Amino acid sequence: GVASGTVTTNVVATLEGAHVDLKDVAVNAAHLDKLLVEFLCQGYAVTGPLDLTGNFGLALRDPLGTLSGAGQLRIGSGKVVGAQALRLLGSVARIGGAVSGLLGADPATIGTSPLEFDSITGTFQVSKGVVTTRDLLYTGRGLKMAVAGEYGLASGRMNMDVTLDHARGQLHARVTGNAASPAIQVSPSSVMKSVDPRSVERGLQDLLKRFK
């Protein structure tokens, strides 16, 4: 029993090299608020029940740097509470110029208040501590976010493509650098898709009138 849920696995330990293989890992309904928020205090922490399956291997001398394997996960209804994650979502929203209505929250509170979601699902591979996913999907209240890319468990380095589907349209962004202060590049074409051409035309006409 772990964090109000269960974890089962078959452990094979090799004394030479202190290597551990975790076969048929199955995590069922482990509450992440007890693991990430209360214990690990991760900047990208979320709450909610975690279901996870997979097979992994690691060396005890450097667990995060040597972890390898593959698996799939599903996090049930919960909240994004990690400060770094909230800042990242808020930055993507603001840079994209789609603050109002995005994430279903008051623009003044984006990046500060916990964001509720219905589920987070995806499959992943791990090679020497670098996690790769192509189909991580965050489903929230009026918002879907798809993530594809890499994340270093020990270094915090990330290289990800993020797609936000929200009430105003779709927004594409690339997130790189360190998790503590990532660099965000929003695709200009995706921002313009959410802009009404007629609104732009009216705005230009009003601007030109001022020069007459």
Coordinates of C-alpha atoms in Angstrom, one line a residue:
G1 CA 0.0 0.0 0.0
V2 CA 1.3 3.4 -1.0
A3 CA -0.4 6.8 -0.7
S4 CA -3.9 5.3 -0.2
G5 CA -3.3 3.1 -3.3
T6 CA -1.4 -0.1 -4.2
V7 CA 1.9 -0.8 -6.0
T8 CA 2.9 -4.3 -7.2
T9 CA 6.0 -5.4 -9.0
N10 CA 8.5 -8.2 -9.4
V11 CA 12.0 -7.1 -8.3
V12 CA 15.2 -8.6 -9.7
A13 CA 18.3 -7.3 -8.1
T14 CA 21.8 -7.9 -9.5
L15 CA 24.5 -7.5 -6.8
E16 CA 27.3 -6.9 -9.3
G17 CA 26.7 -3.3 -10.4
A18 CA 23.9 -2.9 -8.0
H19 CA 21.3 -3.0 -10.8
V20 CA 17.5 -3.4 -10.1
D21 CA 14.9 -4.4 -12.6
L22 CA 11.2 -3.7 -11.8
K23 CA 9.1 -6.0 -13.9
D24 CA 5.3 -5.8 -14.4
V25 CA 4.9 -2.6 -12.3
A26 CA 1.3 -1.8 -11.5
V27 CA 0.3 1.3 -9.6
N28 CA -3.4 1.5 -8.7
A29 CA -5.1 4.7 -7.4
A30 CA -2.1 6.1 -5.6
H31 CA -2.9 9.6 -4.5
L32 CA -0.3 12.0 -6.0
D33 CA -1.1 14.7 -3.4
K34 CA 0.6 12.5 -0.8
L35 CA 3.6 11.7 -3.0
L36 CA 4.3 14.9 -5.0
V37 CA 2.9 17.6 -2.8
E38 CA 3.5 16.4 0.7
F39 CA 6.6 14.4 0.1
L40 CA 8.5 15.3 -3.1
C41 CA 7.2 18.9 -3.3
Q42 CA 7.6 19.0 -7.1
G43 CA 7.3 22.2 -9.0
Y44 CA 5.2 20.4 -11.5
A45 CA 3.1 18.6 -8.9
V46 CA -0.5 17.5 -9.6
T47 CA -3.1 15.9 -7.4
G48 CA -5.4 13.0 -8.3
P49 CA -5.3 9.2 -8.3
L50 CA -2.5 7.6 -10.4
D51 CA -2.7 4.4 -12.4
L52 CA 0.5 3.3 -14.0
T53 CA 1.9 0.2 -15.6
G54 CA 5.3 -0.6 -17.1
N55 CA 8.8 -2.2 -16.8
F56 CA 11.8 -0.4 -15.6
G57 CA 15.5 -0.8 -14.7
L58 CA 18.0 1.4 -12.8
A59 CA 21.3 1.4 -11.0
L60 CA 21.2 2.2 -7.3
R61 CA 24.3 4.5 -7.6
D62 CA 22.2 6.9 -9.8
P63 CA 18.5 6.0 -9.9
L64 CA 17.3 9.0 -11.9
G65 CA 20.2 9.2 -14.3
T66 CA 20.1 5.5 -15.2
L67 CA 16.3 4.8 -15.2
S68 CA 15.2 3.1 -18.4
G69 CA 12.0 1.4 -19.5
A70 CA 8.5 2.1 -20.8
G71 CA 5.0 2.5 -19.4
Q72 CA 1.7 4.2 -19.6
L73 CA -0.2 6.3 -17.0
R74 CA -3.6 7.8 -16.2
I75 CA -4.2 10.4 -13.6
G76 CA -7.9 10.8 -12.6
S77 CA -9.6 14.1 -11.7
G78 CA -7.4 16.5 -9.8
K79 CA -5.6 19.8 -9.9
V80 CA -2.3 21.3 -11.1
V81 CA -0.8 22.8 -8.0
G82 CA 3.0 23.0 -8.7
A83 CA 4.2 26.6 -8.9
Q84 CA 6.4 26.0 -11.9
A85 CA 3.7 24.2 -13.9
L86 CA 1.2 27.0 -13.2
R87 CA 3.7 29.7 -14.3
L88 CA 4.4 27.7 -17.5
L89 CA 0.7 27.5 -18.4
G90 CA 0.2 31.1 -17.6
S91 CA 3.1 32.2 -19.7
V92 CA 1.9 30.2 -22.7
A93 CA -1.5 31.7 -22.4
R94 CA -0.2 35.3 -22.1
I95 CA 2.4 35.0 -24.8
G96 CA -0.2 33.6 -27.2
G97 CA -2.4 36.6 -26.6
A98 CA -5.3 34.3 -25.6
V99 CA -5.5 35.1 -21.9
S100 CA -9.2 35.9 -21.5
G101 CA -11.2 32.7 -21.5
L102 CA -8.2 30.5 -21.8
L103 CA -8.1 27.8 -19.1
G104 CA -11.5 28.9 -17.9
A105 CA -10.0 31.2 -15.3
D106 CA -9.8 34.9 -14.6
P107 CA -6.6 36.2 -16.3
A108 CA -5.4 37.7 -13.1
T109 CA -5.3 34.3 -11.4
I110 CA -3.7 32.3 -14.2
G111 CA -0.4 31.0 -12.9
T112 CA -1.3 31.5 -9.2
S113 CA -4.5 29.4 -8.6
P114 CA -4.7 25.6 -8.9
L115 CA -6.1 24.4 -12.2
E116 CA -8.6 21.6 -12.2
F117 CA -8.5 18.8 -14.8
D118 CA -10.5 15.7 -15.6
S119 CA -7.6 13.5 -16.6
I120 CA -4.0 13.2 -17.7
T121 CA -3.1 10.2 -19.9
G122 CA -0.2 9.0 -22.0
T123 CA 2.5 6.5 -22.8
F124 CA 6.2 7.1 -22.3
Q125 CA 9.7 5.7 -22.7
V126 CA 12.6 6.3 -20.5
S127 CA 16.3 6.0 -21.5
K128 CA 19.1 6.9 -19.1
G129 CA 16.8 9.2 -17.1
V130 CA 15.3 11.0 -20.1
V131 CA 11.5 10.6 -20.5
T132 CA 10.0 10.7 -24.0
T133 CA 6.3 10.9 -24.7
R134 CA 4.4 11.5 -28.0
D135 CA 0.8 11.4 -26.7
L136 CA 0.6 13.0 -23.2
L137 CA -2.9 14.5 -23.0
Y138 CA -4.2 16.9 -20.4
T139 CA -8.0 17.3 -20.4
G140 CA -9.4 20.1 -18.3
R141 CA -12.4 22.4 -18.0
G142 CA -12.8 23.8 -21.5
L143 CA -9.1 23.0 -22.3
K144 CA -7.1 20.2 -23.8
M145 CA -3.3 20.2 -23.9
A146 CA -1.3 17.7 -25.9
V147 CA 2.4 17.3 -25.2
A148 CA 5.1 15.6 -27.2
G149 CA 8.8 15.7 -26.3
E150 CA 11.5 14.9 -23.8
Y151 CA 12.1 15.7 -20.1
G152 CA 15.3 14.9 -18.1
L153 CA 14.4 13.6 -14.6
A154 CA 17.7 14.6 -13.0
S155 CA 18.6 17.7 -15.0
G156 CA 15.1 19.2 -15.5
R157 CA 15.9 19.9 -19.1
M158 CA 12.9 19.8 -21.4
N159 CA 12.3 20.0 -25.2
M160 CA 8.6 19.8 -25.8
D161 CA 5.9 20.7 -28.4
V162 CA 2.7 21.8 -26.7
T163 CA -0.7 22.2 -28.4
L164 CA -3.6 23.9 -26.5
D165 CA -7.1 23.5 -27.7
H166 CA -9.4 26.0 -26.0
A167 CA -12.6 28.1 -26.5
R168 CA -10.8 30.5 -28.8
G169 CA -9.1 28.0 -31.0
Q170 CA -5.8 26.2 -31.0
L171 CA -2.4 27.4 -29.9
H172 CA 1.0 25.8 -30.7
A173 CA 4.1 26.4 -28.6
R174 CA 7.6 25.0 -28.1
V175 CA 9.0 24.7 -24.6
T176 CA 12.7 24.3 -24.1
G177 CA 15.4 24.8 -21.4
N178 CA 15.3 24.1 -17.7
A179 CA 12.0 23.3 -16.0
A180 CA 12.6 26.0 -13.4
S181 CA 12.7 28.7 -16.1
P182 CA 11.8 27.4 -19.5
A183 CA 11.9 29.3 -22.8
I184 CA 8.6 29.5 -24.6
Q185 CA 8.1 30.1 -28.3
V186 CA 4.5 30.4 -29.6
S187 CA 3.8 29.7 -33.3
P188 CA 2.6 33.1 -34.8
S189 CA 0.4 31.2 -37.3
S190 CA -1.5 29.4 -34.5
V191 CA -2.1 32.7 -32.7
M192 CA -3.5 34.4 -35.9
K193 CA -5.9 31.5 -36.5
S194 CA -7.7 32.5 -33.3
V195 CA -8.1 36.1 -34.5
D196 CA -11.2 37.2 -36.4
P197 CA -10.0 38.8 -39.7
R198 CA -13.0 41.1 -39.6
S199 CA -12.0 42.4 -36.1
V200 CA -8.5 43.1 -37.4
E201 CA -10.0 44.9 -40.4
R202 CA -12.2 47.1 -38.2
G203 CA -9.3 47.8 -36.0
L204 CA -7.1 49.0 -38.9
Q205 CA -9.9 51.2 -40.2
D206 CA -10.3 52.8 -36.8
L207 CA -6.6 53.4 -36.6
L208 CA -6.5 55.0 -40.1
K209 CA -9.3 57.3 -39.3
R210 CA -7.1 58.9 -36.6
F211 CA -4.6 60.0 -39.2
K212 CA -7.2 61.8 -41.4

